[in-house]
Tab-separated table of N, CA and C in Angstrom:
chain	number	residue	atom	x	y	z
A	1371	UNK	N	95.382	0.209	-44.867
A	1371	UNK	CA	96.377	-0.730	-44.563
A	1371	UNK	C	97.346	-0.264	-43.504
A	1372	UNK	N	97.685	1.107	-43.511
A	1372	UNK	CA	98.614	1.655	-42.487
A	1372	UNK	C	97.962	1.498	-41.187
A	1373	UNK	N	96.646	1.791	-40.994
A	1373	UNK	CA	95.958	1.673	-39.688
A	1373	UNK	C	96.080	0.182	-39.126
A	1374	UNK	N	95.951	-0.762	-40.043
A	1374	UNK	CA	96.144	-2.193	-39.584
A	1374	UNK	C	97.451	-2.442	-38.954
A	1375	UNK	N	98.431	-1.915	-39.686
A	1375	UNK	CA	99.840	-2.227	-39.282
A	1375	UNK	C	100.081	-1.527	-37.940
A	1376	UNK	N	99.544	-0.398	-37.791
A	1376	UNK	CA	99.742	0.427	-36.570
A	1376	UNK	C	99.054	-0.340	-35.327
A	1377	UNK	N	97.874	-0.805	-35.618
A	1377	UNK	CA	97.012	-1.647	-34.607
A	1377	UNK	C	97.726	-2.909	-34.265
A	1378	UNK	N	98.346	-3.541	-35.344
A	1378	UNK	CA	99.114	-4.791	-34.981
A	1378	UNK	C	100.451	-4.397	-34.187
A	1379	UNK	N	101.060	-3.387	-34.461
A	1379	UNK	CA	102.205	-2.920	-33.805
A	1379	UNK	C	101.969	-2.569	-32.253
A	1380	UNK	N	100.842	-1.989	-31.990
A	1380	UNK	CA	100.349	-1.635	-30.654
A	1380	UNK	C	100.040	-2.907	-30.008
A	1381	UNK	N	99.293	-3.803	-30.631
A	1381	UNK	CA	98.960	-5.120	-29.971
A	1381	UNK	C	100.312	-5.871	-29.547
A	1382	UNK	N	101.268	-5.972	-30.441
A	1382	UNK	CA	102.463	-6.573	-30.203
A	1382	UNK	C	103.308	-6.039	-29.051
A	1383	UNK	N	103.213	-4.703	-28.933
A	1383	UNK	CA	103.886	-3.960	-27.755
A	1383	UNK	C	103.130	-4.055	-26.461
A	1384	UNK	N	101.704	-4.647	-26.724
A	1384	UNK	CA	100.902	-4.743	-25.463
A	1384	UNK	C	100.540	-3.280	-24.955
A	1385	UNK	N	100.273	-2.367	-25.857
A	1385	UNK	CA	99.995	-1.033	-25.399
A	1385	UNK	C	98.593	-1.105	-24.716
A	1386	UNK	N	98.638	-0.942	-23.408
A	1386	UNK	CA	97.508	-1.068	-22.590
A	1386	UNK	C	96.838	0.304	-22.455
A	1387	UNK	N	97.391	1.340	-22.760
A	1387	UNK	CA	96.894	2.737	-22.730
A	1387	UNK	C	95.914	2.966	-21.587
A	1388	UNK	N	94.761	2.901	-21.903
A	1388	UNK	CA	93.668	3.226	-20.932
A	1388	UNK	C	93.096	2.055	-20.093
A	1389	UNK	N	93.614	0.865	-20.365
A	1389	UNK	CA	93.086	-0.223	-19.557
A	1389	UNK	C	93.888	-0.513	-18.255
A	1390	UNK	N	93.072	-0.974	-17.324
A	1390	UNK	CA	93.655	-1.219	-16.025
A	1390	UNK	C	94.594	-2.460	-16.068
A	1391	UNK	N	95.689	-2.388	-15.326
A	1391	UNK	CA	96.593	-3.550	-15.227
A	1391	UNK	C	96.071	-4.451	-14.132
A	1392	UNK	N	95.431	-5.518	-14.327
A	1392	UNK	CA	94.897	-6.281	-13.225
A	1392	UNK	C	95.778	-6.914	-12.282
A	1393	UNK	N	97.036	-7.156	-12.775
A	1393	UNK	CA	98.054	-7.683	-11.923
A	1393	UNK	C	98.476	-6.701	-10.840
A	1394	UNK	N	98.676	-5.504	-11.185
A	1394	UNK	CA	98.906	-4.494	-10.259
A	1394	UNK	C	97.804	-4.164	-9.354
A	1395	UNK	N	96.481	-4.158	-9.934
A	1395	UNK	CA	95.282	-3.923	-9.171
A	1395	UNK	C	95.103	-5.022	-8.058
A	1396	UNK	N	95.372	-6.201	-8.401
A	1396	UNK	CA	95.128	-7.253	-7.398
A	1396	UNK	C	96.239	-7.202	-6.341
A	1397	UNK	N	97.530	-6.875	-6.699
A	1397	UNK	CA	98.624	-6.720	-5.830
A	1397	UNK	C	98.271	-5.631	-4.817
A	1398	UNK	N	97.747	-4.559	-5.282
A	1398	UNK	CA	97.370	-3.387	-4.450
A	1398	UNK	C	96.229	-3.748	-3.453
A	1399	UNK	N	95.254	-4.551	-3.930
A	1399	UNK	CA	94.099	-5.100	-3.211
A	1399	UNK	C	94.669	-5.989	-2.069
A	1400	UNK	N	95.564	-6.838	-2.434
A	1400	UNK	CA	96.198	-7.796	-1.342
A	1400	UNK	C	96.902	-6.952	-0.269
A	1401	UNK	N	97.637	-5.935	-0.698
A	1401	UNK	CA	98.378	-5.210	0.296
A	1401	UNK	C	97.392	-4.438	1.220
A	1402	UNK	N	96.414	-3.752	0.687
A	1402	UNK	CA	95.370	-3.042	1.392
A	1402	UNK	C	94.561	-3.990	2.315
A	1403	UNK	N	94.149	-5.165	1.754
A	1403	UNK	CA	93.426	-6.189	2.573
A	1403	UNK	C	94.311	-6.724	3.798
A	1404	UNK	N	95.625	-6.797	3.591
A	1404	UNK	CA	96.330	-7.262	4.717
A	1404	UNK	C	96.493	-6.220	5.769
A	1405	UNK	N	96.637	-4.910	5.363
A	1405	UNK	CA	96.581	-3.825	6.293
A	1405	UNK	C	95.203	-3.811	7.188
A	1406	UNK	N	94.143	-3.864	6.341
A	1406	UNK	CA	92.779	-3.909	7.084
A	1406	UNK	C	92.607	-5.124	8.006
A	1407	UNK	N	93.089	-6.234	7.490
A	1407	UNK	CA	92.845	-7.444	8.297
A	1407	UNK	C	93.753	-7.363	9.571
A	1408	UNK	N	94.853	-6.887	9.414
A	1408	UNK	CA	95.746	-6.682	10.708
A	1408	UNK	C	95.219	-5.783	11.654
A	1409	UNK	N	94.772	-4.561	11.143
A	1409	UNK	CA	94.074	-3.626	12.007
A	1409	UNK	C	92.939	-4.127	12.698
A	1410	UNK	N	92.116	-4.880	11.988
A	1410	UNK	CA	90.872	-5.440	12.617
A	1410	UNK	C	91.217	-6.444	13.668
A	1411	UNK	N	92.318	-7.263	13.312
A	1411	UNK	CA	92.690	-8.233	14.317
A	1411	UNK	C	93.213	-7.532	15.567
A	1412	UNK	N	93.934	-6.543	15.467
A	1412	UNK	CA	94.495	-5.732	16.571
A	1412	UNK	C	93.415	-5.212	17.365
A	1413	UNK	N	92.415	-4.481	16.736
A	1413	UNK	CA	91.534	-3.782	17.481
A	1413	UNK	C	90.208	-4.504	17.980
A	1414	UNK	N	89.964	-5.643	17.198
A	1414	UNK	CA	88.768	-6.410	17.553
A	1414	UNK	C	89.149	-7.760	18.252
A	1415	UNK	N	89.879	-8.591	17.573
A	1415	UNK	CA	90.144	-9.918	18.165
A	1415	UNK	C	90.976	-9.936	19.325
A	1416	UNK	N	92.139	-9.212	19.292
A	1416	UNK	CA	93.033	-9.214	20.465
A	1416	UNK	C	92.266	-8.492	21.676
A	1417	UNK	N	91.501	-7.506	21.385
A	1417	UNK	CA	90.747	-6.990	22.501
A	1417	UNK	C	89.765	-7.927	23.216
A	1418	UNK	N	89.057	-8.670	22.341
A	1418	UNK	CA	88.077	-9.713	22.794
A	1418	UNK	C	88.888	-10.823	23.531
A	1419	UNK	N	90.063	-11.152	23.128
A	1419	UNK	CA	90.817	-12.137	23.909
A	1419	UNK	C	91.430	-11.638	25.182
A	1420	UNK	N	91.770	-10.414	25.257
A	1420	UNK	CA	92.331	-9.830	26.490
A	1420	UNK	C	91.301	-9.811	27.546
A	1421	UNK	N	89.950	-9.736	27.144
A	1421	UNK	CA	89.048	-9.895	28.175
A	1421	UNK	C	89.028	-11.195	28.842
A	1422	UNK	N	89.377	-12.330	28.124
A	1422	UNK	CA	89.283	-13.557	28.639
A	1422	UNK	C	90.680	-14.103	29.183
A	1423	UNK	N	91.714	-13.639	28.698
A	1423	UNK	CA	93.031	-14.049	28.947
A	1423	UNK	C	93.880	-12.864	29.379
A	1424	UNK	N	94.525	-12.777	30.477
A	1424	UNK	CA	95.425	-11.579	30.780
A	1424	UNK	C	96.884	-12.070	30.744
A	1425	UNK	N	97.303	-12.448	29.651
A	1425	UNK	CA	98.781	-12.902	29.413
A	1425	UNK	C	99.255	-12.387	28.033
A	1426	UNK	N	100.232	-12.949	27.681
A	1426	UNK	CA	100.830	-12.622	26.286
A	1426	UNK	C	100.102	-13.404	25.154
A	1427	UNK	N	99.292	-14.322	25.486
A	1427	UNK	CA	98.553	-15.254	24.662
A	1427	UNK	C	97.864	-14.331	23.482
A	1428	UNK	N	97.109	-13.273	23.825
A	1428	UNK	CA	96.459	-12.606	22.777
A	1428	UNK	C	97.385	-12.113	21.642
A	1429	UNK	N	98.612	-11.587	22.207
A	1429	UNK	CA	99.497	-11.244	21.139
A	1429	UNK	C	100.360	-12.248	20.330
A	1430	UNK	N	100.433	-13.438	20.890
A	1430	UNK	CA	100.895	-14.514	20.203
A	1430	UNK	C	99.886	-14.957	19.160
A	1431	UNK	N	98.641	-14.942	19.658
A	1431	UNK	CA	97.548	-15.314	18.677
A	1431	UNK	C	97.468	-14.272	17.500
A	1432	UNK	N	97.785	-13.137	17.822
A	1432	UNK	CA	97.803	-12.095	16.738
A	1432	UNK	C	98.811	-12.423	15.618
A	1433	UNK	N	100.064	-12.765	16.130
A	1433	UNK	CA	101.046	-13.140	15.162
A	1433	UNK	C	100.658	-14.398	14.358
A	1434	UNK	N	100.134	-15.376	15.012
A	1434	UNK	CA	99.743	-16.492	14.240
A	1434	UNK	C	98.507	-16.213	13.221
A	1435	UNK	N	97.636	-15.449	13.706
A	1435	UNK	CA	96.438	-15.010	12.824
A	1435	UNK	C	96.951	-14.270	11.562
A	1436	UNK	N	97.887	-13.280	11.845
A	1436	UNK	CA	98.352	-12.439	10.751
A	1436	UNK	C	99.229	-13.455	9.741
A	1437	UNK	N	100.036	-14.238	10.342
A	1437	UNK	CA	101.048	-15.171	9.507
A	1437	UNK	C	100.181	-16.085	8.759
A	1438	UNK	N	99.001	-16.515	9.358
A	1438	UNK	CA	98.194	-17.508	8.720
A	1438	UNK	C	97.417	-16.992	7.565
A	1439	UNK	N	97.111	-15.694	7.351
A	1439	UNK	CA	96.434	-15.121	6.328
A	1439	UNK	C	97.304	-14.818	5.160
A	1440	UNK	N	98.584	-14.717	5.384
A	1440	UNK	CA	99.456	-14.365	4.281
A	1440	UNK	C	99.447	-15.476	3.075
A	1441	UNK	N	99.436	-16.709	3.393
A	1441	UNK	CA	99.404	-17.708	2.167
A	1441	UNK	C	98.066	-17.480	1.465
A	1442	UNK	N	96.894	-17.265	2.150
A	1442	UNK	CA	95.742	-17.033	1.421
A	1442	UNK	C	95.707	-15.806	0.526
A	1443	UNK	N	96.320	-14.745	0.963
A	1443	UNK	CA	96.552	-13.582	0.232
A	1443	UNK	C	97.567	-13.709	-0.846
A	1444	UNK	N	98.538	-14.421	-0.693
A	1444	UNK	CA	99.537	-14.753	-1.619
A	1444	UNK	C	98.860	-15.536	-2.823
A	1445	UNK	N	98.035	-16.515	-2.479
A	1445	UNK	CA	97.264	-17.300	-3.527
A	1445	UNK	C	96.442	-16.339	-4.366
A	1446	UNK	N	95.851	-15.349	-3.936
A	1446	UNK	CA	95.003	-14.444	-4.800
A	1446	UNK	C	95.986	-13.683	-5.588
A	1447	UNK	N	97.096	-13.197	-5.074
A	1447	UNK	CA	98.008	-12.385	-5.873
A	1447	UNK	C	98.699	-13.363	-6.981
A	1448	UNK	N	98.986	-14.627	-6.690
A	1448	UNK	CA	99.721	-15.442	-7.594
A	1448	UNK	C	98.878	-15.869	-8.737
A	1449	UNK	N	97.492	-15.805	-8.530
A	1449	UNK	CA	96.499	-16.053	-9.750
A	1449	UNK	C	96.680	-15.021	-10.788
A	1450	UNK	N	97.034	-13.790	-10.385
A	1450	UNK	CA	97.053	-12.710	-11.339
A	1450	UNK	C	98.449	-12.181	-11.680
A	1451	UNK	N	99.522	-12.499	-10.957
A	1451	UNK	CA	100.708	-11.886	-11.219
A	1451	UNK	C	101.330	-12.553	-12.517
A	1452	UNK	N	101.027	-13.667	-12.793
A	1452	UNK	CA	101.713	-14.276	-14.046
A	1452	UNK	C	100.953	-14.043	-15.375
A	1453	UNK	N	99.965	-13.164	-15.341
A	1453	UNK	CA	99.323	-12.848	-16.680
A	1453	UNK	C	100.227	-11.995	-17.554
A	1454	UNK	N	100.016	-12.178	-18.801
A	1454	UNK	CA	100.736	-11.401	-19.872
A	1454	UNK	C	100.195	-10.083	-19.839
A	1455	UNK	N	100.961	-9.189	-20.404
A	1455	UNK	CA	100.470	-7.736	-20.575
A	1455	UNK	C	99.101	-7.692	-21.211
A	1456	UNK	N	98.881	-8.433	-22.198
A	1456	UNK	CA	97.611	-8.428	-22.920
A	1456	UNK	C	96.463	-8.852	-21.947
A	1457	UNK	N	96.759	-9.892	-21.303
A	1457	UNK	CA	95.746	-10.612	-20.482
A	1457	UNK	C	95.422	-9.699	-19.277
A	1458	UNK	N	96.490	-9.051	-18.870
A	1458	UNK	CA	96.386	-8.098	-17.554
A	1458	UNK	C	95.451	-6.818	-17.956
A	1459	UNK	N	95.334	-6.586	-19.206
A	1459	UNK	CA	94.658	-5.335	-19.674
A	1459	UNK	C	93.202	-5.878	-20.397
A	1460	UNK	N	92.954	-7.166	-20.457
A	1460	UNK	CA	91.859	-7.659	-21.156
A	1460	UNK	C	90.508	-7.402	-20.289
A	1461	UNK	N	89.619	-6.572	-20.955
A	1461	UNK	CA	88.264	-6.244	-20.128
A	1461	UNK	C	87.557	-7.549	-19.904
A	1462	UNK	N	87.810	-8.562	-20.536
A	1462	UNK	CA	87.032	-9.824	-20.372
A	1462	UNK	C	87.416	-10.483	-18.994
A	1463	UNK	N	88.528	-10.087	-18.487
A	1463	UNK	CA	89.048	-10.702	-17.170
A	1463	UNK	C	88.527	-9.986	-15.977
A	1464	UNK	N	87.647	-8.962	-16.146
A	1464	UNK	CA	87.093	-8.149	-15.069
A	1464	UNK	C	86.237	-8.933	-14.267
A	1465	UNK	N	85.341	-9.908	-14.858
A	1465	UNK	CA	84.474	-10.591	-13.967
A	1465	UNK	C	85.265	-11.596	-13.011
A	1466	UNK	N	86.270	-12.236	-13.426
A	1466	UNK	CA	87.145	-13.030	-12.601
A	1466	UNK	C	87.867	-12.217	-11.547
A	1467	UNK	N	88.251	-11.031	-11.929
A	1467	UNK	CA	88.942	-10.146	-11.112
A	1467	UNK	C	88.126	-9.691	-9.945
A	1468	UNK	N	86.843	-9.316	-10.342
A	1468	UNK	CA	85.884	-8.949	-9.327
A	1468	UNK	C	85.624	-9.861	-8.297
A	1469	UNK	N	85.397	-11.153	-8.905
A	1469	UNK	CA	85.173	-12.322	-7.958
A	1469	UNK	C	86.205	-12.502	-6.897
A	1470	UNK	N	87.470	-12.607	-7.427
A	1470	UNK	CA	88.672	-12.773	-6.567
A	1470	UNK	C	88.751	-11.534	-5.491
A	1471	UNK	N	88.487	-10.350	-6.055
A	1471	UNK	CA	88.569	-9.239	-5.176
A	1471	UNK	C	87.485	-9.213	-4.003
A	1472	UNK	N	86.332	-9.656	-4.409
A	1472	UNK	CA	85.203	-9.809	-3.411
A	1472	UNK	C	85.618	-10.786	-2.331
A	1473	UNK	N	86.077	-11.986	-2.933
A	1473	UNK	CA	86.531	-13.122	-1.921
A	1473	UNK	C	87.559	-12.584	-1.074
A	1474	UNK	N	88.565	-11.893	-1.581
A	1474	UNK	CA	89.708	-11.397	-0.809
A	1474	UNK	C	89.176	-10.511	0.350
A	1475	UNK	N	88.457	-9.580	0.040
A	1475	UNK	CA	87.946	-8.522	0.988
A	1475	UNK	C	86.934	-9.179	1.977
A	1476	UNK	N	86.169	-10.247	1.595
A	1476	UNK	CA	85.310	-10.875	2.458
A	1476	UNK	C	86.029	-11.694	3.532
A	1477	UNK	N	87.236	-12.252	3.089
A	1477	UNK	CA	88.219	-12.883	3.996
A	1477	UNK	C	88.810	-11.907	4.888
A	1478	UNK	N	89.306	-10.842	4.384
A	1478	UNK	CA	90.030	-9.824	5.268
A	1478	UNK	C	89.206	-9.163	6.223
A	1479	UNK	N	87.894	-8.907	5.942
A	1479	UNK	CA	86.921	-8.281	6.911
A	1479	UNK	C	86.164	-9.359	7.682
A	1480	UNK	N	85.785	-10.397	7.019
A	1480	UNK	CA	84.895	-11.337	7.691
A	1480	UNK	C	85.611	-12.221	8.835
A	1481	UNK	N	86.985	-12.702	8.453
A	1481	UNK	CA	87.550	-13.426	9.399
A	1481	UNK	C	87.735	-12.830	10.733
A	1482	UNK	N	88.209	-11.576	10.911
A	1482	UNK	CA	88.350	-10.956	12.186
A	1482	UNK	C	87.024	-10.851	12.812
A	1483	UNK	N	85.996	-10.629	12.117
A	1483	UNK	CA	84.683	-10.345	12.821
A	1483	UNK	C	84.174	-11.722	13.426
A	1484	UNK	N	84.382	-12.848	12.550
A	1484	UNK	CA	83.964	-14.103	13.033
A	1484	UNK	C	84.863	-14.608	14.289
A	1485	UNK	N	86.202	-14.375	14.157
A	1485	UNK	CA	87.039	-14.699	15.238
A	1485	UNK	C	86.729	-14.023	16.581
A	1486	UNK	N	86.392	-12.698	16.400
A	1486	UNK	CA	85.997	-11.896	17.558
A	1486	UNK	C	84.718	-12.455	18.178
A	1487	UNK	N	83.762	-12.754	17.391
A	1487	UNK	CA	82.518	-13.331	17.876
A	1487	UNK	C	82.744	-14.705	18.627
A	1488	UNK	N	83.698	-15.446	17.959
A	1488	UNK	CA	83.993	-16.802	18.612
A	1488	UNK	C	84.643	-16.573	20.031
A	1489	UNK	N	85.574	-15.692	20.107
A	1489	UNK	CA	86.252	-15.414	21.285
A	1489	UNK	C	85.318	-14.878	22.334
A	1490	UNK	N	84.401	-14.009	21.917
A	1490	UNK	CA	83.577	-13.387	22.876
A	1490	UNK	C	82.552	-14.374	23.355
A	1491	UNK	N	82.082	-15.382	22.615
A	1491	UNK	CA	81.281	-16.440	23.047
A	1491	UNK	C	82.001	-17.387	23.968
A	1492	UNK	N	83.291	-17.702	23.605
A	1492	UNK	CA	84.099	-18.556	24.437
A	1492	UNK	C	84.423	-17.949	25.811
A	1493	UNK	N	84.646	-16.665	26.011
A	1493	UNK	CA	84.917	-16.015	27.288
A	1493	UNK	C	83.699	-15.572	27.927
A	1494	UNK	N	82.575	-15.653	27.405
A	1494	UNK	CA	81.316	-15.246	28.042
A	1494	UNK	C	80.868	-16.010	29.260
């Protein structure tokens, strides 16, 4: 009986002990994805645009492209930030977490690659 009471008390306080907090993990993924996305935009897309346009346009485009990705990243984070402590540590949520994580990283890496290819084709 004492063990059941201890288990109930731990559940009430949402003792996540060894479980990963998915809210924090998604927030970290969003932050890192934004850094990677911005770096790829700077080194790939802006470079490709500078080959076709020799003005301030590539830098203005960089600002627009980075500002445009923020709402998408915020959407991923918003889906996870409002979880309760118990939901954030629930191993059953890992499938949905991995799906969102893969989509976030595909967007962060894939979009600059696609934009670079589009600009290279346009300026070829």
